PDB file of C-alpha atoms in Angstrom:
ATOM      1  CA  UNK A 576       0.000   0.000   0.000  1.00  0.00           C
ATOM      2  CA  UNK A 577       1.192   3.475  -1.241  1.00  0.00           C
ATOM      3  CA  UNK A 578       0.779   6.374   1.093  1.00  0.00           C
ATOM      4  CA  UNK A 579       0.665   9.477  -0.746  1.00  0.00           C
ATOM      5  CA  UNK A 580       0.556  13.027   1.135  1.00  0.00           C
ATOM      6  CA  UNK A 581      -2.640  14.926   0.381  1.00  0.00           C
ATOM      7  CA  UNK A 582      -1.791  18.880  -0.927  1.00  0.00           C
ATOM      8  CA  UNK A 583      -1.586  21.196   2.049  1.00  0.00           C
ATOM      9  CA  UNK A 584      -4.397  23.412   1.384  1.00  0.00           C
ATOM     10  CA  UNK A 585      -2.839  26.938   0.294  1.00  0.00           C
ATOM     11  CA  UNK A 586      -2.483  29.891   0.960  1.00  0.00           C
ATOM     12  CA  UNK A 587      -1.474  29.092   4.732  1.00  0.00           C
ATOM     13  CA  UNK A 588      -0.173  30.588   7.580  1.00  0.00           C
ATOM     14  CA  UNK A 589       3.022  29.565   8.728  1.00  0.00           C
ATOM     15  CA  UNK A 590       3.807  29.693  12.620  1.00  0.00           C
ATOM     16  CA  UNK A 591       6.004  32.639  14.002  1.00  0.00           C
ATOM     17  CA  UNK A 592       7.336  32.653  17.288  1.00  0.00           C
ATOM     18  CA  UNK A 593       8.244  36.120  17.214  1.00  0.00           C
ATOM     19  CA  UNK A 594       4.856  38.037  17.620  1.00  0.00           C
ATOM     20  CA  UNK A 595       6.144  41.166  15.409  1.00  0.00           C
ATOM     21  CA  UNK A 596       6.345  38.635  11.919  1.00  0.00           C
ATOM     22  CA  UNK A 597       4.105  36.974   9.862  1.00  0.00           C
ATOM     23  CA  UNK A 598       4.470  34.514   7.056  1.00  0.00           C
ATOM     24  CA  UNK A 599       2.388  33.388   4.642  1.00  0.00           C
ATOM     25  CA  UNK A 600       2.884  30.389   1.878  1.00  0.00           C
ATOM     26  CA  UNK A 601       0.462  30.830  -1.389  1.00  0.00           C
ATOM     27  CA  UNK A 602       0.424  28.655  -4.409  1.00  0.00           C
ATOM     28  CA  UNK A 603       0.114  29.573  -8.161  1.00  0.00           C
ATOM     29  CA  UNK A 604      -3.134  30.067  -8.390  1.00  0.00           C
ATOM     30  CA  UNK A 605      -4.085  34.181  -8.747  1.00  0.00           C
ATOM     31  CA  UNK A 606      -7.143  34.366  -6.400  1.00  0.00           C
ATOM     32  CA  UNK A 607      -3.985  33.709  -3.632  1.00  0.00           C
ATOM     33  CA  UNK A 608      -2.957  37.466  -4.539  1.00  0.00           C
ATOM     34  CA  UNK A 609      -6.333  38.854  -2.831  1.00  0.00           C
ATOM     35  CA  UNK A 610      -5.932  36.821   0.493  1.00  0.00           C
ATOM     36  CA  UNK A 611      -1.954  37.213   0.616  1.00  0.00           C
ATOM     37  CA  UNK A 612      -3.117  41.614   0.683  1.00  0.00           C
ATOM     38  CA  UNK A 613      -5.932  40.620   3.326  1.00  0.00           C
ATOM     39  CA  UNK A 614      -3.238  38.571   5.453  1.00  0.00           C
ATOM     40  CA  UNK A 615      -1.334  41.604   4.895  1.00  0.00           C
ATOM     41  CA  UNK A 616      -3.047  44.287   5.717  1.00  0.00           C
ATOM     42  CA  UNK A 617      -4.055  42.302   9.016  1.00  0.00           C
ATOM     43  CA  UNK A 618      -0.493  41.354   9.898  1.00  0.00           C
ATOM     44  CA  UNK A 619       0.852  45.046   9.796  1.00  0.00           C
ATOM     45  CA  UNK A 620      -1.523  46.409  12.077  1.00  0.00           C
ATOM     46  CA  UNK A 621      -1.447  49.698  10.915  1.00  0.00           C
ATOM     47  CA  UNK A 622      -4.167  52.248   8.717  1.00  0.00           C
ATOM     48  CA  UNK A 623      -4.806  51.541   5.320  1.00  0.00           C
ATOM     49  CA  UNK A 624      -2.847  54.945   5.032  1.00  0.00           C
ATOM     50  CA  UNK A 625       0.677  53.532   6.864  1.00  0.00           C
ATOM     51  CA  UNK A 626      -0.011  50.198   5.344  1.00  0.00           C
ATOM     52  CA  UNK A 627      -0.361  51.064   1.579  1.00  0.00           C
ATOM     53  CA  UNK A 628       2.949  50.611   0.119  1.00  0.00           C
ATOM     54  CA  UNK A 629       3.417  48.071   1.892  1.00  0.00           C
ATOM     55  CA  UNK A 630       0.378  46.227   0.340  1.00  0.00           C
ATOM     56  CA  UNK A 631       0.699  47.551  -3.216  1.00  0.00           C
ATOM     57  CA  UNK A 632       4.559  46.502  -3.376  1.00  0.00           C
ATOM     58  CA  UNK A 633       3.272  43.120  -1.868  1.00  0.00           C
ATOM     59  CA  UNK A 634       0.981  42.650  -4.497  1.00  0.00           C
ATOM     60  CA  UNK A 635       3.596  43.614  -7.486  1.00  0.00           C
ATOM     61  CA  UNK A 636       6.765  40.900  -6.189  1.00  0.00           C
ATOM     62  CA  UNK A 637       3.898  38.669  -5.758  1.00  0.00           C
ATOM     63  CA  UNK A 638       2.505  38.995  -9.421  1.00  0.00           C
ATOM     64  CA  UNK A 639       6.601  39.060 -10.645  1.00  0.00           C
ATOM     65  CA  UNK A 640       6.782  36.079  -8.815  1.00  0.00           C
ATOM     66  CA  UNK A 641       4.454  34.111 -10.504  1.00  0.00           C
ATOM     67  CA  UNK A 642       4.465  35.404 -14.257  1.00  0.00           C
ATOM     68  CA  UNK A 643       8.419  35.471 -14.101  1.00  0.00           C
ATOM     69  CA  UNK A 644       8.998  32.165 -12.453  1.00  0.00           C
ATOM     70  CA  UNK A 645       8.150  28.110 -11.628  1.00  0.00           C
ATOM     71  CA  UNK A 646       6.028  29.611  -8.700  1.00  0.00           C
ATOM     72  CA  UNK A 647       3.298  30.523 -11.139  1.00  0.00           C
ATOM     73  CA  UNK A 648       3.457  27.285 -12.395  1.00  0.00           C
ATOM     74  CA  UNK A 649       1.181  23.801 -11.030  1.00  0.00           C
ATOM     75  CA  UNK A 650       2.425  23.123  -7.773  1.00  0.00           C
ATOM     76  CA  UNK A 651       4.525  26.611  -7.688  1.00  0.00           C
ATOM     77  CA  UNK A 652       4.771  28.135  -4.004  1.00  0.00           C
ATOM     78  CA  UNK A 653       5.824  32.138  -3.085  1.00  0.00           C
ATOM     79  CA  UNK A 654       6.022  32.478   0.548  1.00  0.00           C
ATOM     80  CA  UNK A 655       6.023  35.961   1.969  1.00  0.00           C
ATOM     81  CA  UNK A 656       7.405  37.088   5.334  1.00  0.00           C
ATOM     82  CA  UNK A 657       6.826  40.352   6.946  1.00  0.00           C
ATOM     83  CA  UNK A 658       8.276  41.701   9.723  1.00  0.00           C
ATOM     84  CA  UNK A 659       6.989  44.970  11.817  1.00  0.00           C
ATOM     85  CA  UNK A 660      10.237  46.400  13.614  1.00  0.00           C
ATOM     86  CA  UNK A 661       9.717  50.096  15.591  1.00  0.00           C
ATOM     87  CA  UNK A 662       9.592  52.241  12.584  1.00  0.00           C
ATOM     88  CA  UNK A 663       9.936  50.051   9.393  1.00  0.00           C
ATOM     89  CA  UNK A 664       7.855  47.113   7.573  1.00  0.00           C
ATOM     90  CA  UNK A 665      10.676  44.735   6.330  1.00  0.00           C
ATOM     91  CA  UNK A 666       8.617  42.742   3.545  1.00  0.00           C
ATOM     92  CA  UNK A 667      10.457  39.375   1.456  1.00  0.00           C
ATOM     93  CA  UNK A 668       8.714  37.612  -0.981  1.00  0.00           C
ATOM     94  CA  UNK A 669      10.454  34.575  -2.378  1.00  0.00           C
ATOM     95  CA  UNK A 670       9.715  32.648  -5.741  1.00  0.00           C
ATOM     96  CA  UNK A 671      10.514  28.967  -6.267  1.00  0.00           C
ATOM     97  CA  UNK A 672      13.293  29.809  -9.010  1.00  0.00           C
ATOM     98  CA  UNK A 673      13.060  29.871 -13.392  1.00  0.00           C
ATOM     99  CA  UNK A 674      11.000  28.027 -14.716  1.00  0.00           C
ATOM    100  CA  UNK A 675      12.158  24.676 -15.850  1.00  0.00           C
ATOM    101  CA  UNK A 676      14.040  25.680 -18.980  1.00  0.00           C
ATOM    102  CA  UNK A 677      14.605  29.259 -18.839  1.00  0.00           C
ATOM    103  CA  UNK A 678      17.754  31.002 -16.986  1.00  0.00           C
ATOM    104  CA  UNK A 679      17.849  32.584 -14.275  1.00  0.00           C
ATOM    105  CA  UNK A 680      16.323  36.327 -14.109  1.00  0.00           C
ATOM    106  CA  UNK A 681      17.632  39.138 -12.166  1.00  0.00           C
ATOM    107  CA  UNK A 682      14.915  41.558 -11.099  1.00  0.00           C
ATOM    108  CA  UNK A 683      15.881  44.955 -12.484  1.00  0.00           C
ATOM    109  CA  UNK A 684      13.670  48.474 -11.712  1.00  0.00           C
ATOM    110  CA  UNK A 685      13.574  50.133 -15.676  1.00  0.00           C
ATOM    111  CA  UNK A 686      12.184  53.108 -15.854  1.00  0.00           C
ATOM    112  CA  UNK A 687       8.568  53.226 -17.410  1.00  0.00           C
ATOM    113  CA  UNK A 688       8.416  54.857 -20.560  1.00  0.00           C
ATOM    114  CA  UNK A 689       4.651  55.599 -20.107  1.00  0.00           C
ATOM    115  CA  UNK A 690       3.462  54.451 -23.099  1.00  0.00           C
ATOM    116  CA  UNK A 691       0.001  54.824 -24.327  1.00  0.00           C
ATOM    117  CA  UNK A 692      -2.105  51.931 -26.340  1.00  0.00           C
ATOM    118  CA  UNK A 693      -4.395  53.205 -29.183  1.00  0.00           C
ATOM    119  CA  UNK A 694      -6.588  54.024 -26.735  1.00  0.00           C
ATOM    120  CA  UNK A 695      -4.958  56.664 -25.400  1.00  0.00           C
ATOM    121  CA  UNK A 696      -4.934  54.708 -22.170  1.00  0.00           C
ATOM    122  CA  UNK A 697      -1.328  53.896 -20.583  1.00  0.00           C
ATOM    123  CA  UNK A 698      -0.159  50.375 -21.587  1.00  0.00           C
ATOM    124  CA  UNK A 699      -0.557  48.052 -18.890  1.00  0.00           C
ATOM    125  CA  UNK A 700       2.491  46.383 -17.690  1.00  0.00           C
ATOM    126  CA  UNK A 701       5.935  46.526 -16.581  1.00  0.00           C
ATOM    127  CA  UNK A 702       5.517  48.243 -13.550  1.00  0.00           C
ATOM    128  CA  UNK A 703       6.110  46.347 -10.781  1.00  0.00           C
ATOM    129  CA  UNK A 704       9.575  46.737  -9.892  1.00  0.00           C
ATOM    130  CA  UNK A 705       9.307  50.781 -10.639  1.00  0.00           C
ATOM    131  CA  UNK A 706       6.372  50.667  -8.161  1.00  0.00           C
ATOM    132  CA  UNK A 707       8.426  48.916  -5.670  1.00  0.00           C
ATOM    133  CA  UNK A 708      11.194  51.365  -6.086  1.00  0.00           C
ATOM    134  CA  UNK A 709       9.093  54.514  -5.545  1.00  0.00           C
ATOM    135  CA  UNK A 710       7.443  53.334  -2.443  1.00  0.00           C
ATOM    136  CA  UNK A 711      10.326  51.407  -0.550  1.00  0.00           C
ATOM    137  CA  UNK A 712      12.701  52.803   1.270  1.00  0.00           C
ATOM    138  CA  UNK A 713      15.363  50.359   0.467  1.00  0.00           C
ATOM    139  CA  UNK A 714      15.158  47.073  -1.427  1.00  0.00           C
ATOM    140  CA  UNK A 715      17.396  43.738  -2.868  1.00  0.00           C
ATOM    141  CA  UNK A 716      17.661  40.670  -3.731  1.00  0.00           C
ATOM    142  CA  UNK A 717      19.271  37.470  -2.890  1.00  0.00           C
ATOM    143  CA  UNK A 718      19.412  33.923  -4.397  1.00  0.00           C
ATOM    144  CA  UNK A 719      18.298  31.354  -2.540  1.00  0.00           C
ATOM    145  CA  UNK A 720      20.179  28.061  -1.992  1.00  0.00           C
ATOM    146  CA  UNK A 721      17.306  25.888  -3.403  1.00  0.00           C
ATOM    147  CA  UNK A 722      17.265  28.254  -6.518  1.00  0.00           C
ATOM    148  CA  UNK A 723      14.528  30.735  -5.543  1.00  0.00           C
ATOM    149  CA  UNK A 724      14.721  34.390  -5.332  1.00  0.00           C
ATOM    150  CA  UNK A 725      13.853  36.537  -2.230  1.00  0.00           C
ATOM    151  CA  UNK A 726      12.956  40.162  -2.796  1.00  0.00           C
ATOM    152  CA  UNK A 727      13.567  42.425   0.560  1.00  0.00           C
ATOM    153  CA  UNK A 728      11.850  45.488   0.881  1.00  0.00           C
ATOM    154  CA  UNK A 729      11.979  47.722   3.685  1.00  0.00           C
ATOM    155  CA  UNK A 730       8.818  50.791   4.321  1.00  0.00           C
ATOM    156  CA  UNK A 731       8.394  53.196   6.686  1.00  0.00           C
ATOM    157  CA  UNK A 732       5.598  52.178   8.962  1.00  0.00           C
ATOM    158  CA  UNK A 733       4.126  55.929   8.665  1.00  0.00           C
ATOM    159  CA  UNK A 734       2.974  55.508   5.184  1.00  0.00           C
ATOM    160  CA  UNK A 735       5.803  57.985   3.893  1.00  0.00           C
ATOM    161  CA  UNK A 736       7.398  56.599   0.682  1.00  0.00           C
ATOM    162  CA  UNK A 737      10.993  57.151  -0.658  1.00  0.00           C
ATOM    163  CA  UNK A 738      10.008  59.115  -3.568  1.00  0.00           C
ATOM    164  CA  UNK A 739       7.723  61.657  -1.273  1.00  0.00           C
ATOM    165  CA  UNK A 740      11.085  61.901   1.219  1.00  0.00           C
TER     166      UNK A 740
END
């Protein structure tokens, strides 16, 4: 008799035993986006105000994560830490590495052209990282040893973003 492990229903949260961080593991489906900004918003304790950037730049490494690598794929796991110190949000985000076949990508803030479709509208796209930029204070990246990424990100628990400093 075989004894396979049933999946681990996702997204979950994973146990802290420091009570200033949370951590959260979602899979690759994209309804996990909307409950990893609701686990979010309730982990930083903070206004919507304070907790803004935090939550949009959450949502953005999320979405890189999995469009940009195997985490979006069946299976594919992004587990995201924060961490509420005295005056900052530290925020990580990590992937589960390139997709099977493709190289490894280095996540790189561009500036955004602001283009404009036929419809006068701006394109959509390509944004993330640029978002990310403007609102953290600080942020990096660091390969993993199993192969995935980690974004860091660090915000000032006040709402204030680098680009309004």
């Amino acid at each position: 008799m075989s004894f396979t492990r049933p999946p681990l229903d996702l997204p979950r949260r994973i146990r802290c035993t420091d009570p200033e961080q949370g951590s959260l593991e979602c899979g690759h489906q994209l309804w996990h986006l909307k409950a990893a900004r609701s686990w979010a918003s309730h982990v930083a304790r903070a206004t919507p105000a304070c907790a803004d950037p935090l939550l949009v730049s959450l949502s953005e490494l999320h979405t890189n994560a999995l469009k940009h690598s195997a985490s979006g794929l069946p299976g594919g796991r992004v587990r995201i830490e924060i961490e509420r110190r005295r005056r900052l949000f530290l925020l990580r985000v990590t992937d589960d590495g390139p997709r099977p076949g493709q190289e490894v990508t280095v996540p790189e803030a561009r500036p955004v052209p602001w283009e404009r479709g036929e419809d006068g509208l701006l394109v959509e796209g390509g944004y993330g990282l640029a978002l990310v930029d403007a609102m953290a204070l600080y942020w990096d990246f660091t390969r993993e040893s199993g192969g995935g990424l980690m974004v860091r990100a660090a915000f000032d628990r006040s709402g204030r973003t680098r680009m309004a400093a």
